[in-house]
């Protein structure tokens, strides 16, 4: 299965689309920098480079990365199904379950790569526009530079979990379509609806995956066991549940193309 995961990653990183994604992340990282310079007239006393990555993480999670993941999953499954590439890959002596798992592993690695790229890019722009700064203070707590970097890296790392769970939901949706554009359109539509409902209807927030995209917030405030269990439990239900159902559907699916 190692070779199959490797092949999946080669396909992803040979694709122009992944580099378009990175370019969009670069542009999004520039938004708070340029916006602050324009609207604050260059008054950057409250913004420092080492804080910028963790302060912009929520923006990545709420706006861009779920959409990029939707497109990525569509490329990995629906587009390959409709083009006939998926059928050719199934010739190899591997079970459908392991084949689908290899795509999930490759998706997880791709998500981590995009997150780390976004973090490093934001660090770079933060230093260029605002300087590194003398301290790392978050929610009233001051950390050393090393602790701040570790907290930032951990926050980006743990954020891969809700994004991967969302990716599993999109994978499940993709099982029902033969067109990549249909998968992307439906996936983005569901994401926007969930985001909209999450902000407007408080009673359903605990049941929506978009409410748990800020998993990293558990690292930046006093530990609450019940809250942590809720976060992990809901993400596991969405992620593992969607994956299991996808495996069942895929095992019964006729690969006709």
Tab-separated table of C-alpha atoms in Angstrom:
chain	number	residue	atom	x	y	z
A	1	UNK	CA	0.000	0.000	0.000
A	2	UNK	CA	3.013	2.257	0.524
A	3	UNK	CA	3.578	2.411	-3.234
A	4	UNK	CA	-0.059	3.292	-3.869
A	5	UNK	CA	0.081	6.160	-1.357
A	6	UNK	CA	3.299	7.310	-3.020
A	7	UNK	CA	1.638	7.225	-6.446
A	8	UNK	CA	-1.325	9.218	-5.127
A	9	UNK	CA	1.015	11.875	-3.739
A	10	UNK	CA	2.962	12.033	-6.993
A	11	UNK	CA	-0.286	12.634	-8.883
A	12	UNK	CA	-1.330	15.358	-6.455
A	13	UNK	CA	1.971	17.218	-6.492
A	14	UNK	CA	2.393	16.859	-10.254
A	15	UNK	CA	-0.950	18.544	-10.724
A	16	UNK	CA	-0.952	22.280	-11.405
A	17	UNK	CA	-3.987	22.628	-9.158
A	18	UNK	CA	-2.077	22.068	-5.905
A	19	UNK	CA	0.256	24.953	-6.812
A	20	UNK	CA	-2.710	27.137	-7.671
A	21	UNK	CA	-3.980	26.331	-4.162
A	22	UNK	CA	-0.636	27.425	-2.727
A	23	UNK	CA	-0.764	30.634	-4.740
A	24	UNK	CA	-4.215	31.391	-3.323
A	25	UNK	CA	-2.883	30.761	0.194
A	26	UNK	CA	-0.088	33.261	-0.478
A	27	UNK	CA	-2.604	35.881	-1.594
A	28	UNK	CA	-4.807	35.239	1.433
A	29	UNK	CA	-1.791	35.568	3.737
A	30	UNK	CA	-1.148	39.004	2.236
A	31	UNK	CA	-4.680	40.255	2.926
A	32	UNK	CA	-4.255	41.101	6.648
A	33	UNK	CA	-0.801	42.568	5.999
A	34	UNK	CA	-1.848	44.924	3.220
A	35	UNK	CA	-5.197	45.641	4.870
A	36	UNK	CA	-3.508	46.745	8.067
A	37	UNK	CA	-1.075	48.990	6.221
A	38	UNK	CA	-3.897	50.649	4.293
A	39	UNK	CA	-6.522	51.073	6.999
A	40	UNK	CA	-4.227	51.608	9.986
A	41	UNK	CA	-1.946	53.990	8.108
A	42	UNK	CA	1.097	51.892	8.912
A	43	UNK	CA	0.421	51.840	12.668
A	44	UNK	CA	1.558	48.264	13.360
A	45	UNK	CA	2.298	48.483	17.078
A	46	UNK	CA	-0.303	45.851	17.981
A	47	UNK	CA	0.719	43.386	15.262
A	48	UNK	CA	3.898	41.343	15.318
A	49	UNK	CA	5.197	38.733	12.931
A	50	UNK	CA	5.350	35.824	15.344
A	51	UNK	CA	1.649	36.218	16.225
A	52	UNK	CA	0.311	36.598	12.691
A	53	UNK	CA	0.176	32.868	11.762
A	54	UNK	CA	-2.005	31.842	14.700
A	55	UNK	CA	-4.183	34.944	14.323
A	56	UNK	CA	-4.895	34.139	10.669
A	57	UNK	CA	-5.401	30.383	11.107
A	58	UNK	CA	-9.141	30.770	11.660
A	59	UNK	CA	-9.385	32.683	8.382
A	60	UNK	CA	-7.785	29.785	6.524
A	61	UNK	CA	-10.091	27.278	8.212
A	62	UNK	CA	-13.327	29.197	7.730
A	63	UNK	CA	-12.827	30.570	4.231
A	64	UNK	CA	-10.379	28.798	1.973
A	65	UNK	CA	-9.119	25.369	3.021
A	66	UNK	CA	-12.503	23.563	3.081
A	67	UNK	CA	-13.107	24.725	-0.492
A	68	UNK	CA	-9.625	23.618	-1.585
A	69	UNK	CA	-10.183	20.226	0.056
A	70	UNK	CA	-13.485	19.835	-1.778
A	71	UNK	CA	-11.730	20.401	-5.104
A	72	UNK	CA	-8.873	18.080	-4.113
A	73	UNK	CA	-11.202	15.208	-3.161
A	74	UNK	CA	-13.098	15.672	-6.414
A	75	UNK	CA	-9.832	15.352	-8.351
A	76	UNK	CA	-8.761	12.279	-6.375
A	77	UNK	CA	-11.966	10.311	-6.794
A	78	UNK	CA	-14.722	11.703	-9.040
A	79	UNK	CA	-12.475	12.985	-11.836
A	80	UNK	CA	-10.500	9.732	-11.859
A	81	UNK	CA	-13.734	7.742	-11.933
A	82	UNK	CA	-15.188	9.687	-14.860
A	83	UNK	CA	-11.910	9.661	-16.843
A	84	UNK	CA	-11.377	5.916	-16.444
A	85	UNK	CA	-8.158	6.325	-14.459
A	86	UNK	CA	-9.773	4.786	-11.391
A	87	UNK	CA	-10.628	1.585	-13.243
A	88	UNK	CA	-7.045	1.217	-14.465
A	89	UNK	CA	-5.722	1.602	-10.926
A	90	UNK	CA	-8.050	-1.136	-9.687
A	91	UNK	CA	-6.164	-3.638	-11.861
A	92	UNK	CA	-3.461	-3.772	-9.176
A	93	UNK	CA	-3.796	-6.610	-6.623
A	94	UNK	CA	-5.227	-4.589	-3.734
A	95	UNK	CA	-8.565	-4.575	-1.968
A	96	UNK	CA	-10.918	-1.679	-2.553
A	97	UNK	CA	-10.745	-0.833	1.144
A	98	UNK	CA	-6.963	-0.436	1.056
A	99	UNK	CA	-7.190	1.449	-2.222
A	100	UNK	CA	-9.593	3.984	-0.707
A	101	UNK	CA	-7.474	4.171	2.453
A	102	UNK	CA	-4.424	5.065	0.349
A	103	UNK	CA	-6.338	8.039	-1.055
A	104	UNK	CA	-7.344	9.125	2.453
A	105	UNK	CA	-3.724	8.952	3.646
A	106	UNK	CA	-2.582	10.965	0.617
A	107	UNK	CA	-5.337	13.501	1.310
A	108	UNK	CA	-4.198	13.820	4.934
A	109	UNK	CA	-0.588	14.413	3.873
A	110	UNK	CA	-1.739	17.010	1.326
A	111	UNK	CA	-3.793	18.834	3.964
A	112	UNK	CA	-0.794	18.903	6.311
A	113	UNK	CA	1.396	20.210	3.499
A	114	UNK	CA	-1.027	23.041	2.714
A	115	UNK	CA	-1.321	23.973	6.394
A	116	UNK	CA	2.439	24.037	6.947
A	117	UNK	CA	2.916	26.034	3.739
A	118	UNK	CA	0.277	28.531	4.917
A	119	UNK	CA	1.960	28.822	8.325
A	120	UNK	CA	5.448	29.402	6.898
A	121	UNK	CA	4.127	31.901	4.350
A	122	UNK	CA	2.323	33.858	7.056
A	123	UNK	CA	5.441	33.848	9.253
A	124	UNK	CA	7.424	35.261	6.329
A	125	UNK	CA	4.934	38.025	5.546
A	126	UNK	CA	4.507	38.782	9.238
A	127	UNK	CA	8.230	39.390	9.652
A	128	UNK	CA	8.498	41.393	6.427
A	129	UNK	CA	5.549	43.679	7.181
A	130	UNK	CA	5.595	43.936	10.984
A	131	UNK	CA	8.899	42.562	12.271
A	132	UNK	CA	9.267	39.538	14.531
A	133	UNK	CA	8.313	41.284	17.770
A	134	UNK	CA	9.584	40.964	21.344
A	135	UNK	CA	6.902	38.735	22.862
A	136	UNK	CA	4.199	36.187	22.086
A	137	UNK	CA	1.001	37.011	23.963
A	138	UNK	CA	-2.230	35.149	23.302
A	139	UNK	CA	-5.458	35.585	25.280
A	140	UNK	CA	-3.619	37.369	28.071
A	141	UNK	CA	-0.873	34.751	28.457
A	142	UNK	CA	2.718	35.561	27.545
A	143	UNK	CA	4.849	32.794	26.061
A	144	UNK	CA	8.519	32.600	25.207
A	145	UNK	CA	9.417	32.685	21.518
A	146	UNK	CA	10.049	28.937	21.522
A	147	UNK	CA	6.736	28.237	23.254
A	148	UNK	CA	4.952	30.525	20.805
A	149	UNK	CA	6.408	28.736	17.788
A	150	UNK	CA	5.518	25.347	19.303
A	151	UNK	CA	1.962	26.500	20.052
A	152	UNK	CA	1.560	27.856	16.525
A	153	UNK	CA	2.934	24.702	14.908
A	154	UNK	CA	0.740	22.497	17.126
A	155	UNK	CA	-2.324	24.583	16.259
A	156	UNK	CA	-1.740	24.166	12.531
A	157	UNK	CA	-0.948	20.475	12.978
A	158	UNK	CA	-4.100	19.687	14.972
A	159	UNK	CA	-6.205	21.662	12.493
A	160	UNK	CA	-5.592	18.912	9.948
A	161	UNK	CA	-8.020	16.682	11.886
A	162	UNK	CA	-11.247	18.674	11.337
A	163	UNK	CA	-10.204	19.341	7.741
A	164	UNK	CA	-9.623	15.627	7.139
A	165	UNK	CA	-13.001	14.836	8.719
A	166	UNK	CA	-14.589	17.346	6.363
A	167	UNK	CA	-12.689	15.705	3.505
A	168	UNK	CA	-14.268	12.355	4.445
A	169	UNK	CA	-17.698	13.959	4.243
A	170	UNK	CA	-16.867	15.238	0.754
A	171	UNK	CA	-15.541	11.774	-0.183
A	172	UNK	CA	-18.905	10.312	0.815
A	173	UNK	CA	-20.696	12.904	-1.307
A	174	UNK	CA	-18.397	12.170	-4.263
A	175	UNK	CA	-19.534	8.530	-4.251
A	176	UNK	CA	-22.883	9.677	-5.601
A	177	UNK	CA	-21.561	11.670	-8.566
A	178	UNK	CA	-19.846	10.855	-11.851
A	179	UNK	CA	-18.924	14.490	-12.506
A	180	UNK	CA	-16.178	16.408	-10.737
A	181	UNK	CA	-17.996	19.704	-11.142
A	182	UNK	CA	-21.108	18.214	-9.517
A	183	UNK	CA	-19.039	17.044	-6.550
A	184	UNK	CA	-17.340	20.423	-6.180
A	185	UNK	CA	-20.573	22.369	-6.529
A	186	UNK	CA	-22.438	20.180	-4.043
A	187	UNK	CA	-19.530	20.101	-1.594
A	188	UNK	CA	-19.021	23.859	-1.598
A	189	UNK	CA	-22.771	24.385	-1.349
A	190	UNK	CA	-22.976	22.138	1.717
A	191	UNK	CA	-19.988	23.898	3.280
A	192	UNK	CA	-21.547	27.329	2.779
A	193	UNK	CA	-24.910	26.175	4.137
A	194	UNK	CA	-23.302	24.600	7.216
A	195	UNK	CA	-21.256	27.751	7.815
A	196	UNK	CA	-24.337	29.965	7.454
A	197	UNK	CA	-26.484	27.796	9.755
A	198	UNK	CA	-23.637	27.522	12.270
A	199	UNK	CA	-23.527	31.297	12.649
A	200	UNK	CA	-27.294	31.861	12.784
A	201	UNK	CA	-28.910	28.935	14.623
A	202	UNK	CA	-27.278	28.266	17.979
A	203	UNK	CA	-29.396	25.209	18.780
A	204	UNK	CA	-27.869	23.133	15.957
A	205	UNK	CA	-24.258	24.314	16.303
A	206	UNK	CA	-23.161	21.313	18.422
A	207	UNK	CA	-24.116	18.966	15.569
A	208	UNK	CA	-22.342	20.756	12.707
A	209	UNK	CA	-18.796	19.895	11.678
A	210	UNK	CA	-18.063	23.532	10.839
A	211	UNK	CA	-18.480	24.354	14.536
A	212	UNK	CA	-15.380	22.284	15.265
A	213	UNK	CA	-12.967	23.687	12.693
A	214	UNK	CA	-11.393	25.671	15.555
A	215	UNK	CA	-10.132	22.511	17.272
A	216	UNK	CA	-6.826	24.299	17.816
A	217	UNK	CA	-8.564	26.632	20.297
A	218	UNK	CA	-8.322	23.809	22.849
A	219	UNK	CA	-4.576	24.498	22.945
A	220	UNK	CA	-4.948	28.215	23.612
A	221	UNK	CA	-7.249	28.165	26.649
A	222	UNK	CA	-7.553	26.266	29.960
A	223	UNK	CA	-8.149	22.570	29.309
A	224	UNK	CA	-11.759	21.420	29.573
A	225	UNK	CA	-12.086	17.627	29.403
A	226	UNK	CA	-15.765	17.596	28.423
A	227	UNK	CA	-15.192	20.143	25.675
A	228	UNK	CA	-12.234	18.158	24.330
A	229	UNK	CA	-14.275	14.937	24.298
A	230	UNK	CA	-17.088	16.716	22.445
A	231	UNK	CA	-14.717	18.086	19.800
A	232	UNK	CA	-12.976	14.758	19.236
A	233	UNK	CA	-16.220	12.780	19.359
A	234	UNK	CA	-18.086	14.886	16.805
A	235	UNK	CA	-15.115	14.991	14.425
A	236	UNK	CA	-14.692	11.216	14.766
A	237	UNK	CA	-18.369	10.635	13.977
A	238	UNK	CA	-18.158	12.786	10.861
A	239	UNK	CA	-14.744	11.541	9.734
A	240	UNK	CA	-14.794	7.840	10.601
A	241	UNK	CA	-18.518	7.501	9.943
A	242	UNK	CA	-18.260	9.059	6.481
A	243	UNK	CA	-15.201	6.951	5.673
A	244	UNK	CA	-16.880	3.677	6.698
A	245	UNK	CA	-19.986	4.457	4.647
A	246	UNK	CA	-17.775	5.467	1.694
A	247	UNK	CA	-15.902	2.154	1.934
A	248	UNK	CA	-19.197	0.245	1.934
A	249	UNK	CA	-20.511	2.137	-1.104
A	250	UNK	CA	-17.181	1.807	-2.933
A	251	UNK	CA	-17.036	-1.947	-2.272
A	252	UNK	CA	-20.429	-2.360	-3.970
A	253	UNK	CA	-19.864	0.169	-6.745
A	254	UNK	CA	-19.486	-0.938	-10.342
A	255	UNK	CA	-16.426	0.731	-11.860
A	256	UNK	CA	-17.841	1.096	-15.349
A	257	UNK	CA	-15.655	3.814	-16.861
